[in-house]
PDB file of N, CA and C in Angstrom:
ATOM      1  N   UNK A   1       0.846  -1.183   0.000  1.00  0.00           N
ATOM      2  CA  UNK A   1       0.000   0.000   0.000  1.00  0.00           C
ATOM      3  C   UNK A   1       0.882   1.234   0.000  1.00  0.00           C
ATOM      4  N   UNK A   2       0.885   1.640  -1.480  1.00  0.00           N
ATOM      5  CA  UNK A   2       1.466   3.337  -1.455  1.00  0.00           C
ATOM      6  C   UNK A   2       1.664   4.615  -0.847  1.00  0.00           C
ATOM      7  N   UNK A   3      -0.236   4.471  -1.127  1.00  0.00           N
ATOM      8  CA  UNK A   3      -0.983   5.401  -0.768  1.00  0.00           C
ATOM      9  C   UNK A   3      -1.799   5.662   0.244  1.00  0.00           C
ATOM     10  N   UNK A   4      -0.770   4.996   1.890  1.00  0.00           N
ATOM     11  CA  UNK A   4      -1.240   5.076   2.850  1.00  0.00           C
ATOM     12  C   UNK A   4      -1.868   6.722   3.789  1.00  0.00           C
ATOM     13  N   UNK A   5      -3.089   6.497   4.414  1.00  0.00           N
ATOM     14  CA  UNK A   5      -3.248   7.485   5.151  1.00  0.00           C
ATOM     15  C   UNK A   5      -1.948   8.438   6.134  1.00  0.00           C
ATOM     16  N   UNK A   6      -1.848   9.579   6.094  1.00  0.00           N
ATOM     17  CA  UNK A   6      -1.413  10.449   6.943  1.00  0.00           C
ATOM     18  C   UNK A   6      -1.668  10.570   8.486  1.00  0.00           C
ATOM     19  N   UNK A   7      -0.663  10.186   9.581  1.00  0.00           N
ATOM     20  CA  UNK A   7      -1.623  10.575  10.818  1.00  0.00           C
ATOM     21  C   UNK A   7      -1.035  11.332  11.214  1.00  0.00           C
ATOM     22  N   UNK A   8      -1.911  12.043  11.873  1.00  0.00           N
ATOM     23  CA  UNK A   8      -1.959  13.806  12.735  1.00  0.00           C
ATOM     24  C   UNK A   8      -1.096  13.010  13.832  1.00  0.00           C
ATOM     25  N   UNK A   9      -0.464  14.654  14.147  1.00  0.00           N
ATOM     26  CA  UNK A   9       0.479  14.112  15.284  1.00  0.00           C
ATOM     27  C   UNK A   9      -0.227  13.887  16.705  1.00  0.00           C
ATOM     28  N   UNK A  10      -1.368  13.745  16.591  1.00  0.00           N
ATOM     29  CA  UNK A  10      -1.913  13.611  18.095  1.00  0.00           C
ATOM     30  C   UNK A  10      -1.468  11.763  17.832  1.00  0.00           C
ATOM     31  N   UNK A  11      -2.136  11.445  16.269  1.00  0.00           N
ATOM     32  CA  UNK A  11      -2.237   9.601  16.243  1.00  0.00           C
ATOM     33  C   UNK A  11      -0.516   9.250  16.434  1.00  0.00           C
ATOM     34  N   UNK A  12       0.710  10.416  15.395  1.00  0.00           N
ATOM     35  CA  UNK A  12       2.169   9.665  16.119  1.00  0.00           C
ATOM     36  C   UNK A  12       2.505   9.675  17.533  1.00  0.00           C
ATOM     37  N   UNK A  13       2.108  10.569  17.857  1.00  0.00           N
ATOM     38  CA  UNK A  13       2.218  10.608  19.404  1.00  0.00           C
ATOM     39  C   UNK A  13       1.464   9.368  20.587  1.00  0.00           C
ATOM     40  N   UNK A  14       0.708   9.210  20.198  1.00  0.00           N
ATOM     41  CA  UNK A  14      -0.209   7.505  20.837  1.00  0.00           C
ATOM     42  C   UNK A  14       0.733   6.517  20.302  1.00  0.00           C
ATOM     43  N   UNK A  15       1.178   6.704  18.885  1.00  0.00           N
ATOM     44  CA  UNK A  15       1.746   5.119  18.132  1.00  0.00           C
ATOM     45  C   UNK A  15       3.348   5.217  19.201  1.00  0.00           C
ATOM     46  N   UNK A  16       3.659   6.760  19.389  1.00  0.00           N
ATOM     47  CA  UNK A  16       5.077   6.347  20.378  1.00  0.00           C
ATOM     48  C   UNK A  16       4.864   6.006  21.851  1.00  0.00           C
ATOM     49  N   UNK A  17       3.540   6.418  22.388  1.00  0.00           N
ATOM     50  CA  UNK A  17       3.190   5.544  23.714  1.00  0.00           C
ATOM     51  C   UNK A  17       2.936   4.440  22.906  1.00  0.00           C
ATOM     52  N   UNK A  18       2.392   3.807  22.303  1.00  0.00           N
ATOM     53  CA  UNK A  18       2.258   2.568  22.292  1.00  0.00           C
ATOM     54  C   UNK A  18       3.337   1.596  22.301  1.00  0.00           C
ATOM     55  N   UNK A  19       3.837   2.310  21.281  1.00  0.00           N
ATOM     56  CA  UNK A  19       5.490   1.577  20.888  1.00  0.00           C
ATOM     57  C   UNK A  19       6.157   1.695  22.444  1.00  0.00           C
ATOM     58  N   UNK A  20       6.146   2.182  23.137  1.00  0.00           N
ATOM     59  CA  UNK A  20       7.304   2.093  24.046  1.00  0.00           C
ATOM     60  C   UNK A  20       6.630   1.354  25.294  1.00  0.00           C
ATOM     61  N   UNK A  21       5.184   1.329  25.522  1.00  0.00           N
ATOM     62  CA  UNK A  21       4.782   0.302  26.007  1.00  0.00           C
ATOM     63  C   UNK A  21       5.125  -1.106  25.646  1.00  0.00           C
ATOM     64  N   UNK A  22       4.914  -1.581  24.490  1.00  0.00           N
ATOM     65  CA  UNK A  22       5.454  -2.575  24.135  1.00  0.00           C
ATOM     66  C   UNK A  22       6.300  -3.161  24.166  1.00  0.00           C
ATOM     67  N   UNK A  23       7.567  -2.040  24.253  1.00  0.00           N
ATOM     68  CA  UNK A  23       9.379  -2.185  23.961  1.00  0.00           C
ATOM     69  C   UNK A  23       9.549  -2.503  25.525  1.00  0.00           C
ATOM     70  N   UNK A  24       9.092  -3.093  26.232  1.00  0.00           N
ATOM     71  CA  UNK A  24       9.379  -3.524  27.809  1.00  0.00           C
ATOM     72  C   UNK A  24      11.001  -3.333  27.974  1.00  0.00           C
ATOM     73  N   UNK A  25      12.002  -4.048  26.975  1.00  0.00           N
ATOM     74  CA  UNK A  25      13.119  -3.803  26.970  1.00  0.00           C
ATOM     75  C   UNK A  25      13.504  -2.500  26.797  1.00  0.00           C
ATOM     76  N   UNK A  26      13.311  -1.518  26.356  1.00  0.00           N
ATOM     77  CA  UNK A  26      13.567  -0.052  25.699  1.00  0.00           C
ATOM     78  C   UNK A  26      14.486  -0.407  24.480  1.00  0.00           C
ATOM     79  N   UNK A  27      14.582  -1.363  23.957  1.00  0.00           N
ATOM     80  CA  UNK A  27      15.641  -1.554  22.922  1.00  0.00           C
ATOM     81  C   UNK A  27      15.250  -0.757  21.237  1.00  0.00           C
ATOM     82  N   UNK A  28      14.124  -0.405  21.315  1.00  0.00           N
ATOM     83  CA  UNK A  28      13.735  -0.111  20.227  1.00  0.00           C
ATOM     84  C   UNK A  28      12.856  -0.792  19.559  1.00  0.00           C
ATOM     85  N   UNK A  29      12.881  -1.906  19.519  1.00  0.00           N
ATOM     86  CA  UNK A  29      11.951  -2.949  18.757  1.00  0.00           C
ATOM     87  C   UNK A  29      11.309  -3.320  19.519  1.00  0.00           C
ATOM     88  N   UNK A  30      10.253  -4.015  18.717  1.00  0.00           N
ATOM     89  CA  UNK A  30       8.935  -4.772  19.599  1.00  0.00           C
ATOM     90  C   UNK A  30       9.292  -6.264  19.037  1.00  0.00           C
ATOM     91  N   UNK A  31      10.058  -7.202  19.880  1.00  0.00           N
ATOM     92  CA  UNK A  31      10.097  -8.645  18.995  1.00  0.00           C
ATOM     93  C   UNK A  31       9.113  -9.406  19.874  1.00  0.00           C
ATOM     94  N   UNK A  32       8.769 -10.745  19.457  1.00  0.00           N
ATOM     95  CA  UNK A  32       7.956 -11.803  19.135  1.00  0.00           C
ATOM     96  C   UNK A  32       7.126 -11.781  20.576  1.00  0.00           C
ATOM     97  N   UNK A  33       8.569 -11.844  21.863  1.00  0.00           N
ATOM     98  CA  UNK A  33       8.105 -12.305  23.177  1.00  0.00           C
ATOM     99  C   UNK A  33       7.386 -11.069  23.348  1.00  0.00           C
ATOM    100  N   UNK A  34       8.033  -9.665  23.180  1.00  0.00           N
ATOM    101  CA  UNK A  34       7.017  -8.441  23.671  1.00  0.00           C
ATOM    102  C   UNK A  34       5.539  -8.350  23.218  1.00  0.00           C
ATOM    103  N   UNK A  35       5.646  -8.436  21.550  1.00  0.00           N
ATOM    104  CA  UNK A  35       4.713  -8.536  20.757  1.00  0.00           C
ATOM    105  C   UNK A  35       3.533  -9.559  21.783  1.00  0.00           C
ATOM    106  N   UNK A  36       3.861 -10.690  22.352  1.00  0.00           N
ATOM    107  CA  UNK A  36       3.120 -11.743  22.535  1.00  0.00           C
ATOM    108  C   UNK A  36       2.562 -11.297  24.038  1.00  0.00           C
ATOM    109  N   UNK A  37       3.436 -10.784  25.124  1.00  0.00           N
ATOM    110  CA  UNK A  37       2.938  -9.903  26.392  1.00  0.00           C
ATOM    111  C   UNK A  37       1.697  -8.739  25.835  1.00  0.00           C
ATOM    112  N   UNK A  38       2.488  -8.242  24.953  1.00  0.00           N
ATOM    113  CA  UNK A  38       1.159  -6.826  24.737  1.00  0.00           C
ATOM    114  C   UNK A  38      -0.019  -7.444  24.452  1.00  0.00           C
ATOM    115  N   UNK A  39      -0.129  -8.721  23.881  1.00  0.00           N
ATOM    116  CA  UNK A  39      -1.312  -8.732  23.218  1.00  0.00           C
ATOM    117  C   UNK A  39      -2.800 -10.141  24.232  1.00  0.00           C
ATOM    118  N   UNK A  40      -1.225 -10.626  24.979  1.00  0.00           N
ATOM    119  CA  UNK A  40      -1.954 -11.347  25.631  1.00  0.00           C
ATOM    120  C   UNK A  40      -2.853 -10.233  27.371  1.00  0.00           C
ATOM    121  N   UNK A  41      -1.743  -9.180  27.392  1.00  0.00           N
ATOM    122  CA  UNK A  41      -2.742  -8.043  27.956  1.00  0.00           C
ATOM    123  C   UNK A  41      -4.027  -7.583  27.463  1.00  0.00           C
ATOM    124  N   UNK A  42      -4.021  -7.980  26.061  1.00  0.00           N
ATOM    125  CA  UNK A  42      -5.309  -7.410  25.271  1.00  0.00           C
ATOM    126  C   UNK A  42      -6.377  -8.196  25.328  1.00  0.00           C
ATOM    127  N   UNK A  43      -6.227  -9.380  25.918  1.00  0.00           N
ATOM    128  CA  UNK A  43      -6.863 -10.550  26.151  1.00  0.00           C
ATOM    129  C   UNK A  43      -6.932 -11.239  24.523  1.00  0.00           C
ATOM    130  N   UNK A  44      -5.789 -11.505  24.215  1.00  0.00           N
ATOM    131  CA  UNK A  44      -5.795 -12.196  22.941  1.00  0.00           C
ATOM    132  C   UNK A  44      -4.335 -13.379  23.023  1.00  0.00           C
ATOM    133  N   UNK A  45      -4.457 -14.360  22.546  1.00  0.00           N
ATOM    134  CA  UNK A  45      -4.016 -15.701  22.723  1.00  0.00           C
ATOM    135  C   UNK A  45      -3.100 -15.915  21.439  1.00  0.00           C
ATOM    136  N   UNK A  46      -2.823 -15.346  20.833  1.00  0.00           N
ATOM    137  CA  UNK A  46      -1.939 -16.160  19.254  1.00  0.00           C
ATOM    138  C   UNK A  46      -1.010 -16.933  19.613  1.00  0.00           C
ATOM    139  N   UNK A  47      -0.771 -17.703  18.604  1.00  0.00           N
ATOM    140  CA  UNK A  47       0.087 -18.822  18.376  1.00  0.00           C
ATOM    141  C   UNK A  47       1.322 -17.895  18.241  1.00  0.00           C
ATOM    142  N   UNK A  48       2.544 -19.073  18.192  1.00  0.00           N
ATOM    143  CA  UNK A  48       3.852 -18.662  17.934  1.00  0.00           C
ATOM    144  C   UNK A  48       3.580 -18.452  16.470  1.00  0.00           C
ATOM    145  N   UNK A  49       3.054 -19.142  15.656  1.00  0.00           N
ATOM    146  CA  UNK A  49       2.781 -19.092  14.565  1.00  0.00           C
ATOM    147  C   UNK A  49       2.511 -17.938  13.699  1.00  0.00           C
ATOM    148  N   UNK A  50       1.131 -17.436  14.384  1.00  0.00           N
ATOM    149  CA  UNK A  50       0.547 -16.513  14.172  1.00  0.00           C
ATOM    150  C   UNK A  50       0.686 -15.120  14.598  1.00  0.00           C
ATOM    151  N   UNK A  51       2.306 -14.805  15.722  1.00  0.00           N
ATOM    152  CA  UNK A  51       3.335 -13.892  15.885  1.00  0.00           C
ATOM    153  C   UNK A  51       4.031 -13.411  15.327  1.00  0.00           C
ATOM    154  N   UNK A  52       4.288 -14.524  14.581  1.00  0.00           N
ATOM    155  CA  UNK A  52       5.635 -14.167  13.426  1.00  0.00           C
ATOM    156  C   UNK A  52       5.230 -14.092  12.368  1.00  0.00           C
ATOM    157  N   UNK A  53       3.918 -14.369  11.894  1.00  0.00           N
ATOM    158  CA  UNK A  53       3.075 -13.859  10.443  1.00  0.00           C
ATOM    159  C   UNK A  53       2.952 -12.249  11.161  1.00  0.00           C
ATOM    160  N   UNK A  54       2.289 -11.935  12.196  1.00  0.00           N
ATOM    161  CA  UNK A  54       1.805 -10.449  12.268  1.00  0.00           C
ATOM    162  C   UNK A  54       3.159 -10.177  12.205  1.00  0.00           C
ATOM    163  N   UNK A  55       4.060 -10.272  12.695  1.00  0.00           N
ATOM    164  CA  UNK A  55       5.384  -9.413  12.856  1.00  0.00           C
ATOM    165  C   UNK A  55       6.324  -9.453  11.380  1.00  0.00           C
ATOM    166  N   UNK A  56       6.009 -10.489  10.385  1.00  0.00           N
ATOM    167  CA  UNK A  56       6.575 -10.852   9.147  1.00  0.00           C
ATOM    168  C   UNK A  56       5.671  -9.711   8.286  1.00  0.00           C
ATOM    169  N   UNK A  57       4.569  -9.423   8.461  1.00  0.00           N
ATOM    170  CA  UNK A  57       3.803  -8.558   7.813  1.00  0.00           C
ATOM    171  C   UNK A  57       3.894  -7.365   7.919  1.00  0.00           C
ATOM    172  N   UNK A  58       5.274  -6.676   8.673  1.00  0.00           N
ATOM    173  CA  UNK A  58       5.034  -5.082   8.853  1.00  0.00           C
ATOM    174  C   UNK A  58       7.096  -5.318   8.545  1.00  0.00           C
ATOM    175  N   UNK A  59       7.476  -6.102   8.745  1.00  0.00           N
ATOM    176  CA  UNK A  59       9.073  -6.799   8.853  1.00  0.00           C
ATOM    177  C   UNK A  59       9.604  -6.298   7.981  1.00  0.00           C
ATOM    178  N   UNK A  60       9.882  -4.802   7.336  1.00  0.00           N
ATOM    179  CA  UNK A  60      10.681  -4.436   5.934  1.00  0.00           C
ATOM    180  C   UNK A  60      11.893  -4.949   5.693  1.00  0.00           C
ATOM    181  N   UNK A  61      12.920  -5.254   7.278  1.00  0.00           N
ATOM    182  CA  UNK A  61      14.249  -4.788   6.866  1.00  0.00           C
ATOM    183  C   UNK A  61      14.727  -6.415   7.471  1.00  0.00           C
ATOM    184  N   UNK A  62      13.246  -7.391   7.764  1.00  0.00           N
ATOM    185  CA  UNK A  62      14.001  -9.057   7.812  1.00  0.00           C
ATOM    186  C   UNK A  62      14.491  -8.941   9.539  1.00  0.00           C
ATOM    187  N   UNK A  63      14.342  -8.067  10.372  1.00  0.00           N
ATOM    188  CA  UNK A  63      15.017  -8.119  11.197  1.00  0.00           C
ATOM    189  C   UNK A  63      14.150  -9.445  11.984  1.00  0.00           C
ATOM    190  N   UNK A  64      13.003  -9.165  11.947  1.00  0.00           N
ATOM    191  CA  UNK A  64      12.498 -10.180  12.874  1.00  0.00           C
ATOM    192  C   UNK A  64      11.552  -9.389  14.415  1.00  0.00           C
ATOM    193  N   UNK A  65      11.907  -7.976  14.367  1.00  0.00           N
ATOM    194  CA  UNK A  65      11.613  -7.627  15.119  1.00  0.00           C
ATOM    195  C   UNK A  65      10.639  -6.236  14.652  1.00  0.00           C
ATOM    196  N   UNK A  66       9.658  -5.153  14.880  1.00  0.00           N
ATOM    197  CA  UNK A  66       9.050  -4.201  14.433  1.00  0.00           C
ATOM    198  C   UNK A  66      10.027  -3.053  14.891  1.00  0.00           C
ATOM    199  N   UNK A  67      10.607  -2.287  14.311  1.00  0.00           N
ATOM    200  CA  UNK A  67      11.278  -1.146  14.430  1.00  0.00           C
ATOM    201  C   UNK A  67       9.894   0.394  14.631  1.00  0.00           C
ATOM    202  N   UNK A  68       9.764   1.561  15.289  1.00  0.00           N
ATOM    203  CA  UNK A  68       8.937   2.089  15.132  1.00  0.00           C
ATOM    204  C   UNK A  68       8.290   3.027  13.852  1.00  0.00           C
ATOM    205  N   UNK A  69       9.111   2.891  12.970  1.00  0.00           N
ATOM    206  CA  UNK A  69       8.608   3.363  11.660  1.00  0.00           C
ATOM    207  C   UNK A  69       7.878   1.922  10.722  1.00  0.00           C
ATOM    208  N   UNK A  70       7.905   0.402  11.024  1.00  0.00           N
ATOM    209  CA  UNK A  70       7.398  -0.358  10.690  1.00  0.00           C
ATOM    210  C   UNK A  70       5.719   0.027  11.611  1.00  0.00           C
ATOM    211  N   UNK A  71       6.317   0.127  13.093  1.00  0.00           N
ATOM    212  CA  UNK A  71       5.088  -0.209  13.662  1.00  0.00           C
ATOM    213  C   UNK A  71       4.005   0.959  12.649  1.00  0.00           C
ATOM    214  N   UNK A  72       4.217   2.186  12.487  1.00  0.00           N
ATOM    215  CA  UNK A  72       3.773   3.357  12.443  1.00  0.00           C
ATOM    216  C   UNK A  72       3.200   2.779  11.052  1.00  0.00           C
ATOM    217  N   UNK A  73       3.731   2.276  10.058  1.00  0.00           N
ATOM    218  CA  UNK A  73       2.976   1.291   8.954  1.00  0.00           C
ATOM    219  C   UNK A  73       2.235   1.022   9.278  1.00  0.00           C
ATOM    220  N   UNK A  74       2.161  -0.060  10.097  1.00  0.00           N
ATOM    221  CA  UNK A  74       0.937  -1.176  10.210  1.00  0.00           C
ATOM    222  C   UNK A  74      -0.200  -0.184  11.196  1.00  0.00           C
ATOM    223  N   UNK A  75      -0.090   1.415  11.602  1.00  0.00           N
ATOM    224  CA  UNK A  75      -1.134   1.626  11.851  1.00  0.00           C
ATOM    225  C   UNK A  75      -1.625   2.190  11.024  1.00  0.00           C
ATOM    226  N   UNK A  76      -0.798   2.896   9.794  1.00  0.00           N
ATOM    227  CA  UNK A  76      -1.676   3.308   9.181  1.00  0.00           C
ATOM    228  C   UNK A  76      -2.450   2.268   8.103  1.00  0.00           C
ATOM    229  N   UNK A  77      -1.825   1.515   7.883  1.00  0.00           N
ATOM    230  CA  UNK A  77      -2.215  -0.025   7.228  1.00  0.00           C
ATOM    231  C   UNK A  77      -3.863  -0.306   8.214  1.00  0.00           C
ATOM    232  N   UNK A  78      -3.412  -0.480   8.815  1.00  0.00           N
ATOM    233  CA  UNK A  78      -5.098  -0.448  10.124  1.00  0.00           C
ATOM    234  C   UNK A  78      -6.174   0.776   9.659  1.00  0.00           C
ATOM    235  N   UNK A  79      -5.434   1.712   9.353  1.00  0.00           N
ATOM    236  CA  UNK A  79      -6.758   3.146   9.534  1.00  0.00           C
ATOM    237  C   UNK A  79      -6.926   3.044   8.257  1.00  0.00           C
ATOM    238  N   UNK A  80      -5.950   2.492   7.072  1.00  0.00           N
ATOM    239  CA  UNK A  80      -6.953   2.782   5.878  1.00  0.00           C
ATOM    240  C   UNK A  80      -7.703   1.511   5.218  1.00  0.00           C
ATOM    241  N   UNK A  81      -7.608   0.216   6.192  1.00  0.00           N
ATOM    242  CA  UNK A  81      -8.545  -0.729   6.209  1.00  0.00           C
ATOM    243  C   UNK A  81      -9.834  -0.370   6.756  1.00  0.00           C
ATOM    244  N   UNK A  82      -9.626   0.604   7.730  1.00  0.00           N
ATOM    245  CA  UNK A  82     -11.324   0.830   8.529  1.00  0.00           C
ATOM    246  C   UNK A  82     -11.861   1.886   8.151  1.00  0.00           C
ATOM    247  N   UNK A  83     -11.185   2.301   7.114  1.00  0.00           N
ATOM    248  CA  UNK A  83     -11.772   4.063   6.600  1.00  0.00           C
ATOM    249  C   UNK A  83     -12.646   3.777   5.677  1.00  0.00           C
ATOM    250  N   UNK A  84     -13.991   4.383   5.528  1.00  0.00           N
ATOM    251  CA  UNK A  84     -15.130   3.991   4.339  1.00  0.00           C
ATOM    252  C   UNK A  84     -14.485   4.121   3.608  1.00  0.00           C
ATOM    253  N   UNK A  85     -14.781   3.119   2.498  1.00  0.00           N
ATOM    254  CA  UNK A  85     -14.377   3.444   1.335  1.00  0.00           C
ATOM    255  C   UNK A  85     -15.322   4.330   0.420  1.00  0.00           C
ATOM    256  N   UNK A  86     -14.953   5.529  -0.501  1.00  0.00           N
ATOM    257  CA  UNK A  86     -15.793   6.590  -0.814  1.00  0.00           C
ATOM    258  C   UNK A  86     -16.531   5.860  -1.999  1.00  0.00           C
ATOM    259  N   UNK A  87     -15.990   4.961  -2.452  1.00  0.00           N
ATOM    260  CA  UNK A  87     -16.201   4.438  -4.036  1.00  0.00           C
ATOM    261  C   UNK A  87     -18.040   3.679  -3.379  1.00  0.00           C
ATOM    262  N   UNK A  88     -17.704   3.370  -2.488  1.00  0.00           N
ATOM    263  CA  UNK A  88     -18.964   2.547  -2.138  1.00  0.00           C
ATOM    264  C   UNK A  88     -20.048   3.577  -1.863  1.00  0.00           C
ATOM    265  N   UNK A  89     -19.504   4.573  -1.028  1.00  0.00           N
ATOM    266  CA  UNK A  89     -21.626   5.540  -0.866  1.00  0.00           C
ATOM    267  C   UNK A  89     -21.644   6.237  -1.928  1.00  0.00           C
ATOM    268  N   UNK A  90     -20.925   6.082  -2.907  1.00  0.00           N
ATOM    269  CA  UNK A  90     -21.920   6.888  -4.255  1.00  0.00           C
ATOM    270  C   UNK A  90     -22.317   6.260  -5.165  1.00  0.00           C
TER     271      UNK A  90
END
């Protein structure tokens, strides 16, 4: 996706609390085990499996881990999945 949405700095500013919630280590990245704490806080259960697909899916640079300009992708990847699409109400 190219032609991802823009977020206002109120939304980068949440994506860097988020991100650094996540980064339990402060290392910068969010890898597999953090990824898997944040989400099991969310009351959600994934597989090892299904960790390393979400984390393979935002993964530009192979590291294995979400760097915060990946994470900042996958939100806007999120907001322009849930944004009406205009083509549809006309």
């Amino acid at each position: 996706m190219d032609n991802l949405p823009r977020l206002t700095e109120e939304e980068l500013d949440l994506c860097r609390k988020a991100f650094q919630m996540f980064d339990k280590d402060g290392s910068g990245t969010i890898d597999v085990r953090e990824l898997k704490t944040a989400l099991n806080a969310l009351g959600q259960n994934p597989t090892d499996e299904e960790l390393f697909v979400m984390i393979s899916q935002v993964d530009e640079d192979g590291s294995k881990e979400i760097e915060f300009p990946e994470f900042v992708k996958a939100i806007q990847i999120n907001k322009a999945m849930s944004a009406p699409d205009i083509a549809l109400l006309m």
